[in-house]
Amino acid sequence: MAGALLIALAILPRIGHERSMNTQECTIPIQGEDLRPLPSGALFWPARGILCVSDLHLGKSDRIARRGGTLLPPYETRDTLTRLEADIARTQAETVICLGDSFDDCAAADSLDDDEVIWITRLQAGRRWIWIEGNHDPGPLSLAGTHLVELHEGPLRFRHIAQADASGEISGHYHPKAEISVRGRLVRRRCFLFDADRVILPAFGTYTGGLRWTAPELQSLMGRGSQAALLGDPVRVLPVPGCSSG
């Protein structure tokens, strides 16, 4: 299957209408609900007005500098918030769920500039805002919003790390990335992974790496017929190698 997939992907740009769906058409059906993967990496649940993002990792450049690592331009928080604000405006979301690892560590939440705190506060105004606990942080307790380990909303469960026996689960943590061959070049792109039971979101944060979609940790979670929605406009949906339908 892998060979056939690479051949198909080699001509992906020329068959966009056959292999991709525009943002309005691309939906992920799960537990009778239709979820919409956005080009940015956010997931929108139109029926409930819920916008979900995972792994913002705000303050990563600050955390790396504190630990004596390579200095990175300290603009990732503003870039991430800019993209999040655009998605909130685009969807008119009534609820925002931050699905864990919103900050790169606990200290990063306390190192926000005053204008960044005001920015987040402004985004929260007039809507429900939920911080889910991640493995990097317990949720930014100094900021407004509801802080939960996980959230049950209708038929869906929102948590940071996927559980093998779960159904109707929305999670993050793994930062999935697709690796595809396009005209002889290896292209890496963040992606959603989904099957009949779960959706794993890509990392939304600017300075975040990724785990290959064929990694054992992901392959053990995803069922047969799993698909990946690759970020970009339009969102492109492809089968996940190693998760055949037969």
Short mmCIF file of N, CA, C and O in Angstrom, two decimals, residues 97-176:
data_model
loop_
_atom_site.label_atom_id
_atom_site.label_comp_id
_atom_site.label_asym_id
_atom_site.label_seq_id
_atom_site.Cartn_x
_atom_site.Cartn_y
_atom_site.Cartn_z
N ILE A 97 -11.84 25.40 23.50
CA ILE A 97 -11.21 24.36 24.32
C ILE A 97 -9.73 24.30 23.95
O ILE A 97 -9.39 24.03 22.79
N CYS A 98 -8.87 24.56 24.91
CA CYS A 98 -7.43 24.41 24.73
C CYS A 98 -7.05 23.05 25.32
O CYS A 98 -7.14 22.83 26.52
N LEU A 99 -6.61 22.15 24.45
CA LEU A 99 -6.60 20.73 24.76
C LEU A 99 -5.30 20.27 25.41
O LEU A 99 -4.80 19.18 25.13
N GLY A 100 -4.72 21.08 26.27
CA GLY A 100 -3.53 20.66 27.00
C GLY A 100 -2.25 21.18 26.39
O GLY A 100 -2.16 21.50 25.22
N ASP A 101 -1.21 21.28 27.24
CA ASP A 101 0.08 21.86 26.87
C ASP A 101 -0.11 23.23 26.23
O ASP A 101 0.49 23.55 25.21
N SER A 102 -0.94 24.02 26.87
CA SER A 102 -1.17 25.38 26.38
C SER A 102 0.08 26.23 26.56
O SER A 102 0.33 27.15 25.79
N PHE A 103 0.86 25.92 27.61
CA PHE A 103 2.14 26.58 27.85
C PHE A 103 3.24 25.53 27.89
O PHE A 103 2.99 24.37 28.20
N ASP A 104 4.47 25.96 27.57
CA ASP A 104 5.54 24.99 27.45
C ASP A 104 5.97 24.46 28.81
O ASP A 104 6.52 23.36 28.89
N ASP A 105 5.75 25.21 29.86
CA ASP A 105 5.88 24.72 31.22
C ASP A 105 5.15 25.70 32.13
O ASP A 105 4.60 26.71 31.67
N CYS A 106 5.12 25.40 33.42
CA CYS A 106 4.34 26.24 34.34
C CYS A 106 4.88 27.66 34.40
O CYS A 106 4.12 28.64 34.47
N ALA A 107 6.21 27.81 34.36
CA ALA A 107 6.80 29.14 34.45
C ALA A 107 6.49 29.99 33.23
O ALA A 107 6.41 31.21 33.32
N ALA A 108 6.29 29.35 32.09
CA ALA A 108 6.01 30.10 30.87
C ALA A 108 4.71 30.87 30.96
O ALA A 108 4.57 31.96 30.41
N ALA A 109 3.74 30.33 31.67
CA ALA A 109 2.46 31.02 31.84
C ALA A 109 2.63 32.30 32.65
O ALA A 109 1.90 33.28 32.44
N ASP A 110 3.60 32.30 33.57
CA ASP A 110 3.84 33.47 34.40
C ASP A 110 4.76 34.49 33.74
O ASP A 110 4.95 35.59 34.26
N SER A 111 5.34 34.13 32.60
CA SER A 111 6.29 35.03 31.94
C SER A 111 5.65 35.83 30.81
O SER A 111 6.34 36.55 30.08
N LEU A 112 4.34 35.70 30.63
CA LEU A 112 3.65 36.47 29.59
C LEU A 112 3.82 37.96 29.81
O LEU A 112 3.78 38.44 30.95
N ASP A 113 3.98 38.69 28.72
CA ASP A 113 3.95 40.15 28.81
C ASP A 113 2.54 40.59 29.18
O ASP A 113 1.55 39.89 28.92
N ASP A 114 2.44 41.78 29.75
CA ASP A 114 1.12 42.29 30.14
C ASP A 114 0.18 42.38 28.95
O ASP A 114 -1.02 42.07 29.07
N ASP A 115 0.71 42.79 27.79
CA ASP A 115 -0.18 42.92 26.63
C ASP A 115 -0.63 41.56 26.12
O ASP A 115 -1.72 41.43 25.55
N GLU A 116 0.17 40.50 26.35
CA GLU A 116 -0.25 39.15 25.96
C GLU A 116 -1.34 38.64 26.90
O GLU A 116 -2.27 37.95 26.46
N VAL A 117 -1.24 38.95 28.18
CA VAL A 117 -2.29 38.60 29.12
C VAL A 117 -3.59 39.30 28.75
O VAL A 117 -4.68 38.69 28.73
N ILE A 118 -3.50 40.57 28.40
CA ILE A 118 -4.68 41.33 27.98
C ILE A 118 -5.26 40.73 26.70
O ILE A 118 -6.49 40.63 26.54
N TRP A 119 -4.41 40.32 25.80
CA TRP A 119 -4.84 39.71 24.54
C TRP A 119 -5.66 38.45 24.81
O TRP A 119 -6.76 38.28 24.28
N ILE A 120 -5.14 37.55 25.65
CA ILE A 120 -5.87 36.33 25.99
C ILE A 120 -7.19 36.66 26.69
O ILE A 120 -8.23 36.06 26.39
N THR A 121 -7.14 37.62 27.60
CA THR A 121 -8.35 38.02 28.32
C THR A 121 -9.40 38.55 27.34
O THR A 121 -10.60 38.25 27.48
N ARG A 122 -8.97 39.29 26.35
CA ARG A 122 -9.91 39.81 25.35
C ARG A 122 -10.51 38.68 24.52
O ARG A 122 -11.71 38.70 24.20
N LEU A 123 -9.70 37.68 24.18
CA LEU A 123 -10.22 36.54 23.42
C LEU A 123 -11.24 35.75 24.24
O LEU A 123 -12.18 35.18 23.70
N GLN A 124 -11.05 35.71 25.55
CA GLN A 124 -11.95 34.96 26.42
C GLN A 124 -13.29 35.66 26.64
O GLN A 124 -14.28 35.01 26.97
N ALA A 125 -13.31 36.97 26.47
CA ALA A 125 -14.50 37.76 26.81
C ALA A 125 -15.72 37.31 26.02
O ALA A 125 -15.67 37.16 24.79
N GLY A 126 -16.82 37.04 26.74
CA GLY A 126 -18.09 36.72 26.11
C GLY A 126 -18.23 35.28 25.63
O GLY A 126 -19.21 34.95 24.97
N ARG A 127 -17.29 34.44 25.97
CA ARG A 127 -17.39 33.02 25.55
C ARG A 127 -16.87 32.10 26.66
O ARG A 127 -16.11 32.52 27.53
N ARG A 128 -17.29 30.87 26.59
CA ARG A 128 -16.78 29.86 27.53
C ARG A 128 -15.36 29.46 27.09
O ARG A 128 -15.12 29.22 25.90
N TRP A 129 -14.45 29.38 28.04
CA TRP A 129 -13.04 29.07 27.73
C TRP A 129 -12.58 27.97 28.67
O TRP A 129 -12.65 28.12 29.89
N ILE A 130 -12.11 26.87 28.10
CA ILE A 130 -11.75 25.71 28.91
C ILE A 130 -10.29 25.34 28.67
O ILE A 130 -9.86 25.14 27.52
N TRP A 131 -9.53 25.27 29.75
CA TRP A 131 -8.14 24.82 29.72
C TRP A 131 -8.11 23.36 30.18
O TRP A 131 -8.45 23.06 31.32
N ILE A 132 -7.70 22.45 29.29
CA ILE A 132 -7.52 21.05 29.66
C ILE A 132 -6.08 20.83 30.13
O ILE A 132 -5.14 21.36 29.54
N GLU A 133 -5.93 20.05 31.16
CA GLU A 133 -4.59 19.77 31.71
C GLU A 133 -3.76 18.97 30.72
O GLU A 133 -4.22 18.01 30.12
N GLY A 134 -2.49 19.38 30.57
CA GLY A 134 -1.56 18.65 29.70
C GLY A 134 -0.43 18.05 30.51
O GLY A 134 -0.40 18.14 31.74
N ASN A 135 0.50 17.43 29.81
CA ASN A 135 1.65 16.86 30.52
C ASN A 135 2.74 17.90 30.76
O ASN A 135 3.61 17.72 31.62
N HIS A 136 2.72 19.01 30.02
CA HIS A 136 3.70 20.08 30.23
C HIS A 136 3.24 21.08 31.29
O HIS A 136 4.06 21.73 31.91
N ASP A 137 1.93 21.24 31.42
CA ASP A 137 1.42 22.19 32.40
C ASP A 137 0.05 21.71 32.91
O ASP A 137 -0.64 20.95 32.24
N PRO A 138 -0.34 22.15 34.11
CA PRO A 138 -1.65 21.77 34.64
C PRO A 138 -2.76 22.71 34.19
O PRO A 138 -3.88 22.64 34.69
N GLY A 139 -2.44 23.56 33.22
CA GLY A 139 -3.36 24.62 32.84
C GLY A 139 -2.90 25.91 33.49
O GLY A 139 -2.39 25.90 34.63
N PRO A 140 -3.00 27.03 32.79
CA PRO A 140 -2.52 28.31 33.34
C PRO A 140 -3.46 28.82 34.42
O PRO A 140 -4.39 29.57 34.15
N LEU A 141 -3.20 28.45 35.66
CA LEU A 141 -4.14 28.72 36.74
C LEU A 141 -4.29 30.21 37.04
O LEU A 141 -5.26 30.62 37.67
N SER A 142 -3.31 31.01 36.60
CA SER A 142 -3.40 32.44 36.85
C SER A 142 -4.31 33.15 35.86
O SER A 142 -4.62 34.34 36.04
N LEU A 143 -4.74 32.45 34.82
CA LEU A 143 -5.62 33.04 33.81
C LEU A 143 -7.05 32.58 34.01
O LEU A 143 -7.31 31.50 34.54
N ALA A 144 -7.98 33.40 33.55
CA ALA A 144 -9.40 33.06 33.68
C ALA A 144 -9.74 31.86 32.81
O ALA A 144 -8.99 31.45 31.93
N GLY A 145 -10.91 31.31 33.05
CA GLY A 145 -11.37 30.13 32.31
C GLY A 145 -11.61 28.99 33.27
O GLY A 145 -11.29 29.05 34.46
N THR A 146 -12.16 27.92 32.74
CA THR A 146 -12.41 26.70 33.52
C THR A 146 -11.25 25.73 33.31
O THR A 146 -10.84 25.50 32.17
N HIS A 147 -10.72 25.16 34.38
CA HIS A 147 -9.57 24.27 34.32
C HIS A 147 -10.03 22.84 34.64
O HIS A 147 -10.53 22.58 35.74
N LEU A 148 -9.84 21.92 33.67
CA LEU A 148 -10.33 20.55 33.81
C LEU A 148 -9.27 19.54 33.39
O LEU A 148 -8.40 19.85 32.55
N VAL A 149 -9.36 18.34 33.93
CA VAL A 149 -8.52 17.24 33.45
C VAL A 149 -9.02 16.77 32.09
O VAL A 149 -8.25 16.50 31.17
N GLU A 150 -10.33 16.66 31.94
CA GLU A 150 -10.94 16.34 30.66
C GLU A 150 -12.37 16.86 30.66
O GLU A 150 -12.92 17.22 31.71
N LEU A 151 -12.96 16.92 29.48
CA LEU A 151 -14.30 17.46 29.32
C LEU A 151 -15.17 16.48 28.56
O LEU A 151 -14.76 15.98 27.50
N HIS A 152 -16.37 16.20 29.08
CA HIS A 152 -17.37 15.43 28.36
C HIS A 152 -18.40 16.41 27.82
O HIS A 152 -19.04 17.13 28.58
N GLU A 153 -18.54 16.44 26.52
CA GLU A 153 -19.48 17.35 25.87
C GLU A 153 -20.31 16.54 24.88
O GLU A 153 -19.80 16.10 23.85
N GLY A 154 -21.59 16.32 25.21
CA GLY A 154 -22.41 15.46 24.36
C GLY A 154 -21.77 14.09 24.24
O GLY A 154 -21.35 13.49 25.24
N PRO A 155 -21.65 13.57 23.00
CA PRO A 155 -21.07 12.24 22.82
C PRO A 155 -19.55 12.22 22.77
O PRO A 155 -18.95 11.17 22.59
N LEU A 156 -18.91 13.38 22.94
CA LEU A 156 -17.46 13.47 22.76
C LEU A 156 -16.74 13.72 24.07
O LEU A 156 -17.29 14.33 24.99
N ARG A 157 -15.51 13.24 24.14
CA ARG A 157 -14.65 13.43 25.30
C ARG A 157 -13.37 14.12 24.84
O ARG A 157 -12.68 13.64 23.95
N PHE A 158 -13.07 15.23 25.49
CA PHE A 158 -11.89 16.02 25.18
C PHE A 158 -10.86 15.80 26.27
O PHE A 158 -11.10 16.07 27.44
N ARG A 159 -9.69 15.29 25.88
CA ARG A 159 -8.59 15.10 26.84
C ARG A 159 -7.27 15.31 26.11
O ARG A 159 -7.22 15.37 24.87
N HIS A 160 -6.19 15.41 26.89
CA HIS A 160 -4.90 15.71 26.27
C HIS A 160 -4.29 14.49 25.57
O HIS A 160 -3.88 14.57 24.42
N ILE A 161 -4.24 13.37 26.27
CA ILE A 161 -3.58 12.17 25.73
C ILE A 161 -4.62 11.09 25.46
O ILE A 161 -5.44 10.77 26.33
N ALA A 162 -4.57 10.52 24.28
CA ALA A 162 -5.53 9.50 23.86
C ALA A 162 -5.42 8.26 24.74
O ALA A 162 -4.33 7.89 25.20
N GLN A 163 -6.56 7.61 24.96
CA GLN A 163 -6.62 6.33 25.65
C GLN A 163 -7.02 5.25 24.65
O GLN A 163 -7.93 5.45 23.83
N ALA A 164 -6.35 4.12 24.71
CA ALA A 164 -6.49 3.09 23.69
C ALA A 164 -7.92 2.59 23.53
O ALA A 164 -8.35 2.25 22.44
N ASP A 165 -8.69 2.51 24.62
CA ASP A 165 -10.02 1.93 24.55
C ASP A 165 -11.12 2.98 24.43
O ASP A 165 -12.30 2.67 24.60
N ALA A 166 -10.76 4.20 24.13
CA ALA A 166 -11.74 5.29 24.11
C ALA A 166 -12.54 5.30 22.81
O ALA A 166 -12.12 4.79 21.78
N SER A 167 -13.72 5.92 22.88
CA SER A 167 -14.55 6.13 21.71
C SER A 167 -15.14 7.53 21.79
O SER A 167 -15.48 8.00 22.88
N GLY A 168 -15.23 8.20 20.66
CA GLY A 168 -15.70 9.58 20.66
C GLY A 168 -14.71 10.52 21.32
O GLY A 168 -15.09 11.50 21.96
N GLU A 169 -13.44 10.26 21.12
CA GLU A 169 -12.37 10.96 21.83
C GLU A 169 -11.69 12.00 20.94
O GLU A 169 -11.35 11.73 19.79
N ILE A 170 -11.47 13.19 21.51
CA ILE A 170 -10.72 14.26 20.85
C ILE A 170 -9.50 14.53 21.72
O ILE A 170 -9.64 14.86 22.91
N SER A 171 -8.31 14.40 21.16
CA SER A 171 -7.09 14.54 21.95
C SER A 171 -5.99 15.21 21.13
O SER A 171 -6.16 15.52 19.95
N GLY A 172 -4.86 15.44 21.79
CA GLY A 172 -3.71 16.07 21.13
C GLY A 172 -2.44 15.33 21.50
O GLY A 172 -2.30 14.15 21.26
N HIS A 173 -1.47 16.05 22.07
CA HIS A 173 -0.26 15.50 22.68
C HIS A 173 0.81 15.05 21.69
O HIS A 173 1.98 15.38 21.86
N TYR A 174 0.43 14.29 20.64
CA TYR A 174 1.43 13.64 19.79
C TYR A 174 1.95 14.52 18.66
O TYR A 174 2.94 14.16 18.01
N HIS A 175 1.31 15.63 18.38
CA HIS A 175 1.75 16.53 17.29
C HIS A 175 1.92 15.78 15.97
O HIS A 175 2.98 15.82 15.35
N PRO A 176 0.92 15.06 15.48
CA PRO A 176 1.13 14.24 14.28
C PRO A 176 1.51 15.06 13.04
O PRO A 176 1.01 16.17 12.84
#
